[in-house]
PDB file of C-alpha atoms in Angstrom:
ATOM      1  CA  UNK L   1     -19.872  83.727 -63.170  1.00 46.00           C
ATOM      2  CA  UNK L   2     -17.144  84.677 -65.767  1.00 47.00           C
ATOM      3  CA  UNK L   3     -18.187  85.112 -69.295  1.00 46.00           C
ATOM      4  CA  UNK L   4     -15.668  82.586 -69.849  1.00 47.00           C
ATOM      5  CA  UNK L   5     -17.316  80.002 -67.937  1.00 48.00           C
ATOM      6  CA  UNK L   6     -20.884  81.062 -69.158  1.00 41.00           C
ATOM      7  CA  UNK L   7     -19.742  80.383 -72.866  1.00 42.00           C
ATOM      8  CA  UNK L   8     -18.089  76.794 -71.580  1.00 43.00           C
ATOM      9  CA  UNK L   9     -21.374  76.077 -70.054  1.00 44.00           C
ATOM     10  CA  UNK L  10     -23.662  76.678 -73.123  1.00 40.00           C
ATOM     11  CA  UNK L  11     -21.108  74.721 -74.950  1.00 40.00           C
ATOM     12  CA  UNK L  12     -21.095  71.855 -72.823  1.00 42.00           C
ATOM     13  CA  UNK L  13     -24.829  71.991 -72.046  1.00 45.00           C
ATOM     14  CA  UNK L  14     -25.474  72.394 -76.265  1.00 42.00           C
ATOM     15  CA  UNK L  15     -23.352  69.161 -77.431  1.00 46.00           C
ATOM     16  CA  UNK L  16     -24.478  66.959 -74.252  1.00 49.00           C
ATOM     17  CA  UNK L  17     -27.757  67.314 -74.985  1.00 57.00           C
ATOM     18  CA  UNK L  18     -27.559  67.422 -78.620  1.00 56.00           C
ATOM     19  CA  UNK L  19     -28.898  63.739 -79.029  1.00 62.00           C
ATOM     20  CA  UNK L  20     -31.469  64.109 -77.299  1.00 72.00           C
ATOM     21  CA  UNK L  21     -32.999  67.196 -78.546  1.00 66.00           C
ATOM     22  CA  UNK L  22     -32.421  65.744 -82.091  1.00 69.00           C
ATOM     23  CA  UNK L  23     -34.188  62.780 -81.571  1.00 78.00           C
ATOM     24  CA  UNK L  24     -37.370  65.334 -79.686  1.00 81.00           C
ATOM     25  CA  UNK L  25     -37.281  67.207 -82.372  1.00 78.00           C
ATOM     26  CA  UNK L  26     -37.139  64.233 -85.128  1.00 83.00           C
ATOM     27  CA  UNK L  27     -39.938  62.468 -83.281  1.00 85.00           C
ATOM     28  CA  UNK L  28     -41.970  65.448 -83.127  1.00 87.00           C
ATOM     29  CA  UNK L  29     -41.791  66.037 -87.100  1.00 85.00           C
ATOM     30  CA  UNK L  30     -42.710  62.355 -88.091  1.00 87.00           C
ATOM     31  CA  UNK L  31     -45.519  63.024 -85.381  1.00 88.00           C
ATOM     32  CA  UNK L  32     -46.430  66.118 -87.554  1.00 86.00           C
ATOM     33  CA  UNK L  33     -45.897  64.907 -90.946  1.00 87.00           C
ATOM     34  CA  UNK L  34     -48.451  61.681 -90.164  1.00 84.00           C
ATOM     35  CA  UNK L  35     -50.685  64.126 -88.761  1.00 87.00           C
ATOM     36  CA  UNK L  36     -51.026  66.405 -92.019  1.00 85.00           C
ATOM     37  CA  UNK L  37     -51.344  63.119 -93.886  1.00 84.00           C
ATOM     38  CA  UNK L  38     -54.026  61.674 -91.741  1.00 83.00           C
ATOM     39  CA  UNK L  39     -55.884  65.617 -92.115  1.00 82.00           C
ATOM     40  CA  UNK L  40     -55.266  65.376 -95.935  1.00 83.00           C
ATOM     41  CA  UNK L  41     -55.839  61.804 -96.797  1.00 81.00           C
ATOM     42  CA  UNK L  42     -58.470  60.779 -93.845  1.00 80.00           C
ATOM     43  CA  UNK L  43     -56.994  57.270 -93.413  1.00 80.00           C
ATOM     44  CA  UNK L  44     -53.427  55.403 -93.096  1.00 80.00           C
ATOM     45  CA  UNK L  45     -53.806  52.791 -94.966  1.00 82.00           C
ATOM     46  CA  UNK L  46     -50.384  52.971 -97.092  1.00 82.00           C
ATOM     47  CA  UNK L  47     -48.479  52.999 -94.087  1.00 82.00           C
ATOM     48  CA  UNK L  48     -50.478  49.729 -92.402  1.00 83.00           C
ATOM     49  CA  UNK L  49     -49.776  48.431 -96.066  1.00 83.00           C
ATOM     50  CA  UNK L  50     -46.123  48.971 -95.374  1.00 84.00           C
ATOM     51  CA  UNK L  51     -46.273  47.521 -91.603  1.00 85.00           C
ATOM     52  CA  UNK L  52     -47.931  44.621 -92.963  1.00 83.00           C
ATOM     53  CA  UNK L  53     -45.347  43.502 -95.493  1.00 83.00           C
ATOM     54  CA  UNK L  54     -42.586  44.091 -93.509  1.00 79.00           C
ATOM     55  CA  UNK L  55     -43.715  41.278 -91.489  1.00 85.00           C
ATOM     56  CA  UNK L  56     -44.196  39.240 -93.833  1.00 83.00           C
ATOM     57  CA  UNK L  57     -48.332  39.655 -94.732  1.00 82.00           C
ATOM     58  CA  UNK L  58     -49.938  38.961 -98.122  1.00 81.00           C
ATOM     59  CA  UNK L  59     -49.900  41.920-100.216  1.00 81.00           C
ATOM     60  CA  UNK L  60     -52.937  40.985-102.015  1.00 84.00           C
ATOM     61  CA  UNK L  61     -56.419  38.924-101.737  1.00 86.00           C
ATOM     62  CA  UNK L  62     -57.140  35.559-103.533  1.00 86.00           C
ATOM     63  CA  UNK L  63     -60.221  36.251-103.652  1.00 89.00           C
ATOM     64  CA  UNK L  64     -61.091  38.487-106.551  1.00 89.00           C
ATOM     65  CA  UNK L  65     -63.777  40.587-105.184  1.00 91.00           C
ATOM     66  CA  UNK L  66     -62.030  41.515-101.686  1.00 89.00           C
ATOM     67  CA  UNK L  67     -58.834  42.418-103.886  1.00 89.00           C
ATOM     68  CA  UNK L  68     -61.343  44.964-105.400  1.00 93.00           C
ATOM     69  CA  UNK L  69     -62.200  46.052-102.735  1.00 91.00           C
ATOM     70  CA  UNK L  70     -58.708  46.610-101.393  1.00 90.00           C
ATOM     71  CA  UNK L  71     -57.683  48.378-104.746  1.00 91.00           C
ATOM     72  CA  UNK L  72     -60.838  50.503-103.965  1.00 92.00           C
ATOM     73  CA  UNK L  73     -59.766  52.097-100.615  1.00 91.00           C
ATOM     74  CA  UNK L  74     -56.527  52.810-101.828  1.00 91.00           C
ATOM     75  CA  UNK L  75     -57.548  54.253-104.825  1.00 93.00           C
ATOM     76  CA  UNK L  76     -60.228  56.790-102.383  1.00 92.00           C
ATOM     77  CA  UNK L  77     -57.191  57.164-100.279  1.00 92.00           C
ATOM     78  CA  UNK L  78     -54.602  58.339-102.765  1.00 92.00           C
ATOM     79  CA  UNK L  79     -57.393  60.385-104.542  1.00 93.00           C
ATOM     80  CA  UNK L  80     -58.236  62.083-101.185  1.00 92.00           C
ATOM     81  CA  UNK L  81     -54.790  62.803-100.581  1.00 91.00           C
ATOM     82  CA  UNK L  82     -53.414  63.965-104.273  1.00 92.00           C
ATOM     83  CA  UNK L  83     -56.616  66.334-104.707  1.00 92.00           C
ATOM     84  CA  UNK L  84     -57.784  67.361-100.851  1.00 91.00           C
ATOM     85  CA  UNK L  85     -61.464  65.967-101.619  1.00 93.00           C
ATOM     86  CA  UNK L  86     -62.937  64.439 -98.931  1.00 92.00           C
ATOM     87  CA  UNK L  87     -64.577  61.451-100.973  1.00 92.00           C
ATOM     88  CA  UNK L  88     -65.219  57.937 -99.058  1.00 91.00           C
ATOM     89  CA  UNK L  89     -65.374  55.805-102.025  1.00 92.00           C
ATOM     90  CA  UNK L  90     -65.607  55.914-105.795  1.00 94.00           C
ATOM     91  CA  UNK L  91     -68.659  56.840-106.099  1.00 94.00           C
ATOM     92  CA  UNK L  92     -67.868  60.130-103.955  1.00 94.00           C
ATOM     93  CA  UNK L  93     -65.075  60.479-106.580  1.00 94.00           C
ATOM     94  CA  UNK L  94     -66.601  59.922-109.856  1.00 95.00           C
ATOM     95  CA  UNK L  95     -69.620  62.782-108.668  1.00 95.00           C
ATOM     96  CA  UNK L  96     -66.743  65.455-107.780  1.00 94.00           C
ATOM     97  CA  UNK L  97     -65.073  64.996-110.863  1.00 95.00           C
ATOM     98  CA  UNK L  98     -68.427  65.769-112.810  1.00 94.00           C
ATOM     99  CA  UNK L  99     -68.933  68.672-110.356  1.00 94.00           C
ATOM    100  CA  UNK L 100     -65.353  69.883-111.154  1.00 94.00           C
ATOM    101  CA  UNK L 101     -66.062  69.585-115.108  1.00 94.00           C
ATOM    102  CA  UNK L 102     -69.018  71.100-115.293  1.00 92.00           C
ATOM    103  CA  UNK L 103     -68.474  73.884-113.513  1.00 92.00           C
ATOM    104  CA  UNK L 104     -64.896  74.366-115.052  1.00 92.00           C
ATOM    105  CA  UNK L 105     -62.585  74.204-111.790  1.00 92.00           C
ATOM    106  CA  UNK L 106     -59.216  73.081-111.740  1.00 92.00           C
ATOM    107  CA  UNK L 107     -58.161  70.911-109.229  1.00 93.00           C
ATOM    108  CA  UNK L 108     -55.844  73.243-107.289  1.00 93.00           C
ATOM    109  CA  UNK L 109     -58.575  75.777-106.486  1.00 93.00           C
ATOM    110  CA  UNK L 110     -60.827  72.835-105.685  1.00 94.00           C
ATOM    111  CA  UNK L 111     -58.418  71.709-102.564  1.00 92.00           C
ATOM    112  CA  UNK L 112     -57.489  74.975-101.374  1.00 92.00           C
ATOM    113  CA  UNK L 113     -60.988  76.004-101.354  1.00 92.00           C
ATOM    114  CA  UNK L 114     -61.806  72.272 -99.209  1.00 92.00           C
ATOM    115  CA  UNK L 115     -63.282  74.082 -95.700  1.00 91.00           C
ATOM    116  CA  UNK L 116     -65.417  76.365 -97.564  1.00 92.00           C
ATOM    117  CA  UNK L 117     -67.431  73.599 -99.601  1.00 93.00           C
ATOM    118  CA  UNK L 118     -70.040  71.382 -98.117  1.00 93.00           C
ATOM    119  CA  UNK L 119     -69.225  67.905 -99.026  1.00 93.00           C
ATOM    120  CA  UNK L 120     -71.830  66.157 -97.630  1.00 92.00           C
ATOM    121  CA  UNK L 121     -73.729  65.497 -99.861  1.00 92.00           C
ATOM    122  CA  UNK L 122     -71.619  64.780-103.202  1.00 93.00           C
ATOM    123  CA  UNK L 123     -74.840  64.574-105.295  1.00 92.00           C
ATOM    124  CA  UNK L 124     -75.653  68.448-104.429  1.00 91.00           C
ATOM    125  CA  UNK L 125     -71.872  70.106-103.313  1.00 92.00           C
ATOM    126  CA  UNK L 126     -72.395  73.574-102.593  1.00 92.00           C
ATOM    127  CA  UNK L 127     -70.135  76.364-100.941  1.00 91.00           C
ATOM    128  CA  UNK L 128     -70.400  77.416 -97.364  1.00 90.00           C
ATOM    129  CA  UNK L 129     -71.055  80.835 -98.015  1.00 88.00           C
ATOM    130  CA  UNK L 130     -70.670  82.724 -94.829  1.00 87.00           C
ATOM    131  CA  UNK L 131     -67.276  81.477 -94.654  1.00 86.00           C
ATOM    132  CA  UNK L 132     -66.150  84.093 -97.380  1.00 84.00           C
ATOM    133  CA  UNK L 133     -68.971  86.706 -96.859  1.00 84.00           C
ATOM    134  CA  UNK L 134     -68.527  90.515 -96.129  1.00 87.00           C
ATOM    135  CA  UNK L 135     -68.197  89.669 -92.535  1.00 89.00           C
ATOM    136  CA  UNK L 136     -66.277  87.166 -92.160  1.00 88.00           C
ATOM    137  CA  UNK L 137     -63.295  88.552 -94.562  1.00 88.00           C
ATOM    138  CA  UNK L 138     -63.845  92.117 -92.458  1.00 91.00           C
ATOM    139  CA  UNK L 139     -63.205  89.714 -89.091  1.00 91.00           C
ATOM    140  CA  UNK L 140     -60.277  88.155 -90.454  1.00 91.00           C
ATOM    141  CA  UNK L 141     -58.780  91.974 -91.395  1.00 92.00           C
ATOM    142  CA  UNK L 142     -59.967  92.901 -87.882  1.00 94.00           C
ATOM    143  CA  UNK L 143     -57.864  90.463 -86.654  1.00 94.00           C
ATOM    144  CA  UNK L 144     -55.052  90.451 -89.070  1.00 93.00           C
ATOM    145  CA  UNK L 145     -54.678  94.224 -87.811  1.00 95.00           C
ATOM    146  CA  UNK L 146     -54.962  93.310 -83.608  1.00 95.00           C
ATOM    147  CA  UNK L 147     -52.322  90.759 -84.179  1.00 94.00           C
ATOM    148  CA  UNK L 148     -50.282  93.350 -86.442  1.00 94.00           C
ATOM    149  CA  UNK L 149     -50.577  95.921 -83.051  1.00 94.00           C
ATOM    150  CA  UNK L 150     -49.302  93.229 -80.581  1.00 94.00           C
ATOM    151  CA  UNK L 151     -46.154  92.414 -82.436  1.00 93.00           C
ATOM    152  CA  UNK L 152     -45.594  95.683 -83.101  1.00 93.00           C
ATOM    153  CA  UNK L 153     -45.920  96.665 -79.117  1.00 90.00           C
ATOM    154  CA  UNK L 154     -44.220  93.098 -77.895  1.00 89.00           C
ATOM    155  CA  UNK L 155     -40.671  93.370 -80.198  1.00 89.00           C
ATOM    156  CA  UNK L 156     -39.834  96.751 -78.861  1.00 87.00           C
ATOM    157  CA  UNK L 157     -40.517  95.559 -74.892  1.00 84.00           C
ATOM    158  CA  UNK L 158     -38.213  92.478 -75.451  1.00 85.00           C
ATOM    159  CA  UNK L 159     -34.926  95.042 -75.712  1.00 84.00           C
ATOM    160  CA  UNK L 160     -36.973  96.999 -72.627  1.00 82.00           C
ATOM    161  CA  UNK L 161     -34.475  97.280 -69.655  1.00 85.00           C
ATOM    162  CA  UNK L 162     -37.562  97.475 -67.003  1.00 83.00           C
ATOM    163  CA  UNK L 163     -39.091  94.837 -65.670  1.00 83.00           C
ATOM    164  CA  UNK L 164     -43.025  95.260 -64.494  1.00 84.00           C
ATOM    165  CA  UNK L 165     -43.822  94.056 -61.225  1.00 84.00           C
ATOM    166  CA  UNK L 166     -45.876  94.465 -58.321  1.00 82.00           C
ATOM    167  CA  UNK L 167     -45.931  94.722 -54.363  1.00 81.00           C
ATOM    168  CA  UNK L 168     -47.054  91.450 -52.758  1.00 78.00           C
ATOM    169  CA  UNK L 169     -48.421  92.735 -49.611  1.00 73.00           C
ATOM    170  CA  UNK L 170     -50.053  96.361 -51.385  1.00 72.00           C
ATOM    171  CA  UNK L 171     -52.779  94.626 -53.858  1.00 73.00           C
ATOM    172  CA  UNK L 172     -54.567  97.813 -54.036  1.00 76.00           C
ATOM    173  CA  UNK L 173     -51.150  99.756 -55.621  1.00 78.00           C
ATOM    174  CA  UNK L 174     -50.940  99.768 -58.994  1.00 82.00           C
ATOM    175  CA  UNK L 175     -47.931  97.616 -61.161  1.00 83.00           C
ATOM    176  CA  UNK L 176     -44.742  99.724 -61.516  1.00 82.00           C
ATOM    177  CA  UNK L 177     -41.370  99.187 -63.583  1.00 84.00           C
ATOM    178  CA  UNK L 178     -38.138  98.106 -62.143  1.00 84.00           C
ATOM    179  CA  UNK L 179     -34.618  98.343 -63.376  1.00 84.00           C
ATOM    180  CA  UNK L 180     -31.108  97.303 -61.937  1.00 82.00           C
ATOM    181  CA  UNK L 181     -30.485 101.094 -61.079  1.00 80.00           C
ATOM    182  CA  UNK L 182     -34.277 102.664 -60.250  1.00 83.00           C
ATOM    183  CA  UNK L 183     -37.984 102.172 -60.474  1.00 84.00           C
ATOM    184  CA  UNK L 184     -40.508 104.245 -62.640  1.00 84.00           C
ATOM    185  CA  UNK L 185     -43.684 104.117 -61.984  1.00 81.00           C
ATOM    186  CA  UNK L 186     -45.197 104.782 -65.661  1.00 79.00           C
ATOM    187  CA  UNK L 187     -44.844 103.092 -68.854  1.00 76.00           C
ATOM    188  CA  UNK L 188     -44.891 105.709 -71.021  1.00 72.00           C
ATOM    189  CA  UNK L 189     -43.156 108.364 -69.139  1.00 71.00           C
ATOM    190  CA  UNK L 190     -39.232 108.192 -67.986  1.00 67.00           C
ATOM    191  CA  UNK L 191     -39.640 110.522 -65.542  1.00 73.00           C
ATOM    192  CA  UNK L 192     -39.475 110.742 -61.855  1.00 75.00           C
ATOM    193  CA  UNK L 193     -37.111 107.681 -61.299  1.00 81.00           C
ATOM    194  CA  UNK L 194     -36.867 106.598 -57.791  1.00 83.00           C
ATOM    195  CA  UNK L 195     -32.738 105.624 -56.917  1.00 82.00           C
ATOM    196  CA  UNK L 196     -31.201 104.499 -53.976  1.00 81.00           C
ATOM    197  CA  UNK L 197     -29.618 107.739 -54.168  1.00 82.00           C
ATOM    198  CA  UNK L 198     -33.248 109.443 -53.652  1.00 82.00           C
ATOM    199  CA  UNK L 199     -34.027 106.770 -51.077  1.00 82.00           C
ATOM    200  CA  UNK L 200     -31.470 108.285 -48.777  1.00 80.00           C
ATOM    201  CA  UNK L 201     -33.024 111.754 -48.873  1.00 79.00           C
ATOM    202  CA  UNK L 202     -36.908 112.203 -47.286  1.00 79.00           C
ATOM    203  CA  UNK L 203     -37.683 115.460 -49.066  1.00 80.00           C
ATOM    204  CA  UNK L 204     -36.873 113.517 -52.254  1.00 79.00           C
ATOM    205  CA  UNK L 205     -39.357 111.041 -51.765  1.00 82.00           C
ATOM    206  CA  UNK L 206     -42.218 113.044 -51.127  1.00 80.00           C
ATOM    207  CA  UNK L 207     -42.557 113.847 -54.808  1.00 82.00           C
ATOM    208  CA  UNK L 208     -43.103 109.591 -55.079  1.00 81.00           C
ATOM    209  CA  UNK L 209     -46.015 109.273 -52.406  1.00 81.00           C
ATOM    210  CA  UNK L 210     -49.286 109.739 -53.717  1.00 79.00           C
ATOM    211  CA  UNK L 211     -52.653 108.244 -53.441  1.00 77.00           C
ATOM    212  CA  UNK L 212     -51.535 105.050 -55.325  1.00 79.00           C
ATOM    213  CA  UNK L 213     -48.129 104.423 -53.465  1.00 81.00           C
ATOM    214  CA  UNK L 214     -48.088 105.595 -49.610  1.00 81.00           C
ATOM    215  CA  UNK L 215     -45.138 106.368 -48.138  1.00 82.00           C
ATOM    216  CA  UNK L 216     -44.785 102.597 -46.489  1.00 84.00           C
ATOM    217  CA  UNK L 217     -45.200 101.222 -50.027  1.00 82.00           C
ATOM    218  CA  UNK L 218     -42.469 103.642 -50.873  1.00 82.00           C
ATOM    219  CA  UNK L 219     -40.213 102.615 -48.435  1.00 83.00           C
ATOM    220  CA  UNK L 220     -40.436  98.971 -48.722  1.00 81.00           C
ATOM    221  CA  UNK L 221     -39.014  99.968 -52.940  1.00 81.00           C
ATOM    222  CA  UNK L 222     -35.935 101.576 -51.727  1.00 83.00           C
ATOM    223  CA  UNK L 223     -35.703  98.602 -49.370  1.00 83.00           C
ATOM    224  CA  UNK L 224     -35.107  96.389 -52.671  1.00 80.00           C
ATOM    225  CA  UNK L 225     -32.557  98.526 -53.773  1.00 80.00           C
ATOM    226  CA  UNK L 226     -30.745  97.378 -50.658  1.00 76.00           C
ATOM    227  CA  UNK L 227     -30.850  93.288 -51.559  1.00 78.00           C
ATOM    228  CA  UNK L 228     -27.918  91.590 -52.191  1.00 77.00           C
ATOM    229  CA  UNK L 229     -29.320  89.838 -55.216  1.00 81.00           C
ATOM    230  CA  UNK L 230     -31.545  92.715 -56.306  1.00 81.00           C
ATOM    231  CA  UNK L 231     -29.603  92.755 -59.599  1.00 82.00           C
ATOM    232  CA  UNK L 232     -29.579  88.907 -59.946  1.00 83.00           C
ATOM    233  CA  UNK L 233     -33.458  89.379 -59.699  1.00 82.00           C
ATOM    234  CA  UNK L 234     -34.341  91.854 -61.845  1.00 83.00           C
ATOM    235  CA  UNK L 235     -31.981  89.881 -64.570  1.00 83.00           C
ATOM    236  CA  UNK L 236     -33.690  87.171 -64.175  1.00 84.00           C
ATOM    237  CA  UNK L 237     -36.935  88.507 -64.170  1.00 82.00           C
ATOM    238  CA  UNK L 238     -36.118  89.748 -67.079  1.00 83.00           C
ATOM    239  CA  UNK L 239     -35.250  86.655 -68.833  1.00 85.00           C
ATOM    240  CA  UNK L 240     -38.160  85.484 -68.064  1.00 83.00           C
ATOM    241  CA  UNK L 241     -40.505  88.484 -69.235  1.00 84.00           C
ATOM    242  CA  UNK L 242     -38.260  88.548 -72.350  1.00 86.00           C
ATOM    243  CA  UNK L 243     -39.536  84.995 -73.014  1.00 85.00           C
ATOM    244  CA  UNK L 244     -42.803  85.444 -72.620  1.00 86.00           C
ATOM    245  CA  UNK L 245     -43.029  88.223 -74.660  1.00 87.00           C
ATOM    246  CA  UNK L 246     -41.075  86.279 -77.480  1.00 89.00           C
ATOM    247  CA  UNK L 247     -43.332  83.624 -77.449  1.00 89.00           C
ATOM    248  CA  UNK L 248     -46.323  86.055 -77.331  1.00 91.00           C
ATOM    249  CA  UNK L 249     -44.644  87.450 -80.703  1.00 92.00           C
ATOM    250  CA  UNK L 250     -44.064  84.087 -82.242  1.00 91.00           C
ATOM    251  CA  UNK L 251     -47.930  83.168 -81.624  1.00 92.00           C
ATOM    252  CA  UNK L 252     -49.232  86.265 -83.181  1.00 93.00           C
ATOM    253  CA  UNK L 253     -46.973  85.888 -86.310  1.00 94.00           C
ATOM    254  CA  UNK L 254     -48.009  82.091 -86.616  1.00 92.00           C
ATOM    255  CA  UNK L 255     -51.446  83.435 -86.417  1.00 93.00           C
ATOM    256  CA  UNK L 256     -50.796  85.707 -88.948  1.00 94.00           C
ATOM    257  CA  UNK L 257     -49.655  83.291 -91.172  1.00 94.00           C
ATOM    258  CA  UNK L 258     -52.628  81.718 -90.579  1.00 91.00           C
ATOM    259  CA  UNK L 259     -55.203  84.314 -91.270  1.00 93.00           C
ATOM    260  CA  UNK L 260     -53.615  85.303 -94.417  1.00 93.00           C
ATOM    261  CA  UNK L 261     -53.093  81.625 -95.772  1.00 92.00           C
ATOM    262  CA  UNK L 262     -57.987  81.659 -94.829  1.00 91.00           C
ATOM    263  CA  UNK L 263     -58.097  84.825 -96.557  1.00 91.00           C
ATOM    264  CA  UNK L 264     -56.280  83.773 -99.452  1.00 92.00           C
ATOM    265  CA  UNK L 265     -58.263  80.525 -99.698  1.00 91.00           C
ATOM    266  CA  UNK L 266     -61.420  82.714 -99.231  1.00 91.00           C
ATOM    267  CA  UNK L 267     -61.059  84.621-101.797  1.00 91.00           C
ATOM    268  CA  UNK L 268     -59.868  81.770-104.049  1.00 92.00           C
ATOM    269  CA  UNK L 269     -63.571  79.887-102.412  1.00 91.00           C
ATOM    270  CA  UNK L 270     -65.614  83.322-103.703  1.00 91.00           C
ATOM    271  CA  UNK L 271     -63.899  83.214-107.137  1.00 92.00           C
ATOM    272  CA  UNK L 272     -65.111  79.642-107.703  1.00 92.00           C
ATOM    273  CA  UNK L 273     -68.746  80.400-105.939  1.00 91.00           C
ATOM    274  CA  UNK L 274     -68.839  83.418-108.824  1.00 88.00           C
ATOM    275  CA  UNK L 275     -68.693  81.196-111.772  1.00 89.00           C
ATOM    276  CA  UNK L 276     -71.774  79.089-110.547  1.00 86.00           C
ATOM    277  CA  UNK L 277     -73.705  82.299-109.281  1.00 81.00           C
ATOM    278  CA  UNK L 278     -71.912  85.164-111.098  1.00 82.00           C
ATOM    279  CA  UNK L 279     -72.763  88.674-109.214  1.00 75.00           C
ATOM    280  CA  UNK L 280     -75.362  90.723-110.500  1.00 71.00           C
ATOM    281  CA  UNK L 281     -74.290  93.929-112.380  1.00 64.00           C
ATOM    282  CA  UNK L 282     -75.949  97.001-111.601  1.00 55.00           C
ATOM    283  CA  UNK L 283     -77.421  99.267-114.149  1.00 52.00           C
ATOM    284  CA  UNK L 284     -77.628 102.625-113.278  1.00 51.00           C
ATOM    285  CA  UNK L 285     -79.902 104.676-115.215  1.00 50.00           C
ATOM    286  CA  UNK L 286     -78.918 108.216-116.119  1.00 46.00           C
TER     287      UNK L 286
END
């Protein structure tokens, strides 16, 4: 295929399928955006409020005690969402307000500090303190640093020209690395390089057999060499060991978005844990 009529076919394939992928990608955000909503707010009520109206429903009780209680559960609702406390009615609210006063928290620390603080019971709240011990922030550096190693290892490979593979009918050999030109059979090191040019020549492929690849398995790699579409396979194989390792690189950044965004809210958790229970200072005696 011409690069000509690759470019015309990414073209064509991009604005025939923009629509759709659009509307995927649309769908998938309002899917999203309810969800953190639901996770913030714990309920939907404004938006079966809005369903409800726009066919037509009353917007409000006759009664004066149910439209109480309707104001009620909105007013949880929108308090839940605005602050991140996970209150179920007004009572809930009124006690984490006191809790927040006395204990002179702002509001901001108080919702990004939400997983670490037991709510429930809203007559004692108290923080989960394992969550933002020793340990745990040493775990979440531990793996802060193994994610840190894989992208580091996985964004070189994705520019790597070889592509690792293995022979189908020798389980017992070990993986080895092909190219479009030769086949190493070490990661690290460059050299030997077995080339159809060495396949040609037996005293050149002795230095290739060892106890790991006989001479059959040996033979049967220079027999790839030979393939019509050897180069169309390794391409492609290619591709798709470029994607994975993308995607294996776009996981462990997300993740490390992730832990840093705990171990942020940890330490913001331990700061407001320290002005109920302030650490003891040690005196040292000289």
């Amino acid at each position: 295929m011409s690069q000509q009529n690759f470019n015309d076919n990414i073209v064509n394939w991009t604005f025939e399928n923009y629509a759709t992928l659009a509307s995927l990608v649309s769908g998938i955000a309002i899917c999203l955006l309810a969800l953190y909503i639901y996770s913030r707010s714990g309920s939907l009520i404004f938006l079966r409020d809005l369903m409800w109206r726009f066919f037509g429903g009353s917007t409000k009780f006759e009664t004066e005690d149910y439209e109480q209680v309707r104001k009620n559960l909105r007013e949880v609702e929108y308090y839940r969402f605005e602050f991140n406390i996970p209150a179920q009615n007004l009572t809930d609210t009124k006690l984490a307000e006191e809790w927040i006063k006395k204990n002179g928290f702002c509001h901001r620390d108080v919702a990004r500090a939400r997983k670490y603080i037991d709510w429930k019971n809203f007559n004692s709240l108290k923080f989960k303190e394992a969550l933002f011990s020793k340990k745990a922030q040493c775990a979440f550096f531990a793996l802060l640093f193994f994610f840190f190693v894989i992208i580091s290892i996985s964004v070189p490979l994705t520019n790597a020209k070889y592509l690792m593979v293995s022979l189908k009918d020798a389980p017992e050999a070990p993986s080895f690395y092909l190219s479009e030109g030769d086949a190493k059979f070490s990661f690290f090191k460059s050299n030997p390089t077995l080339t159809e040019k060495e396949c040609q020549s037996p005293e050149s492929l002795k230095k290739f057999i060892n106890h790991e690849f006989s001479e059959k398995n040996i033979n049967i790699i220079c027999s790839l060499f030979g393939e019509d579409k050897y180069r169309e396979h390794v391409n492609n194989g290619l591709k798709g060991q470029r994607g994975l390792l993308l995607a294996i690189v776009a996981i462990s950044i997300f993740s490390v978005f992730c832990i840093l965004v705990r171990i942020s809210r940890s330490g913001v958790a331990k700061k407001l844990h320290e002005k109920i229970h302030p650490p003891k200072k040690q005196i040292f005696k000289k």
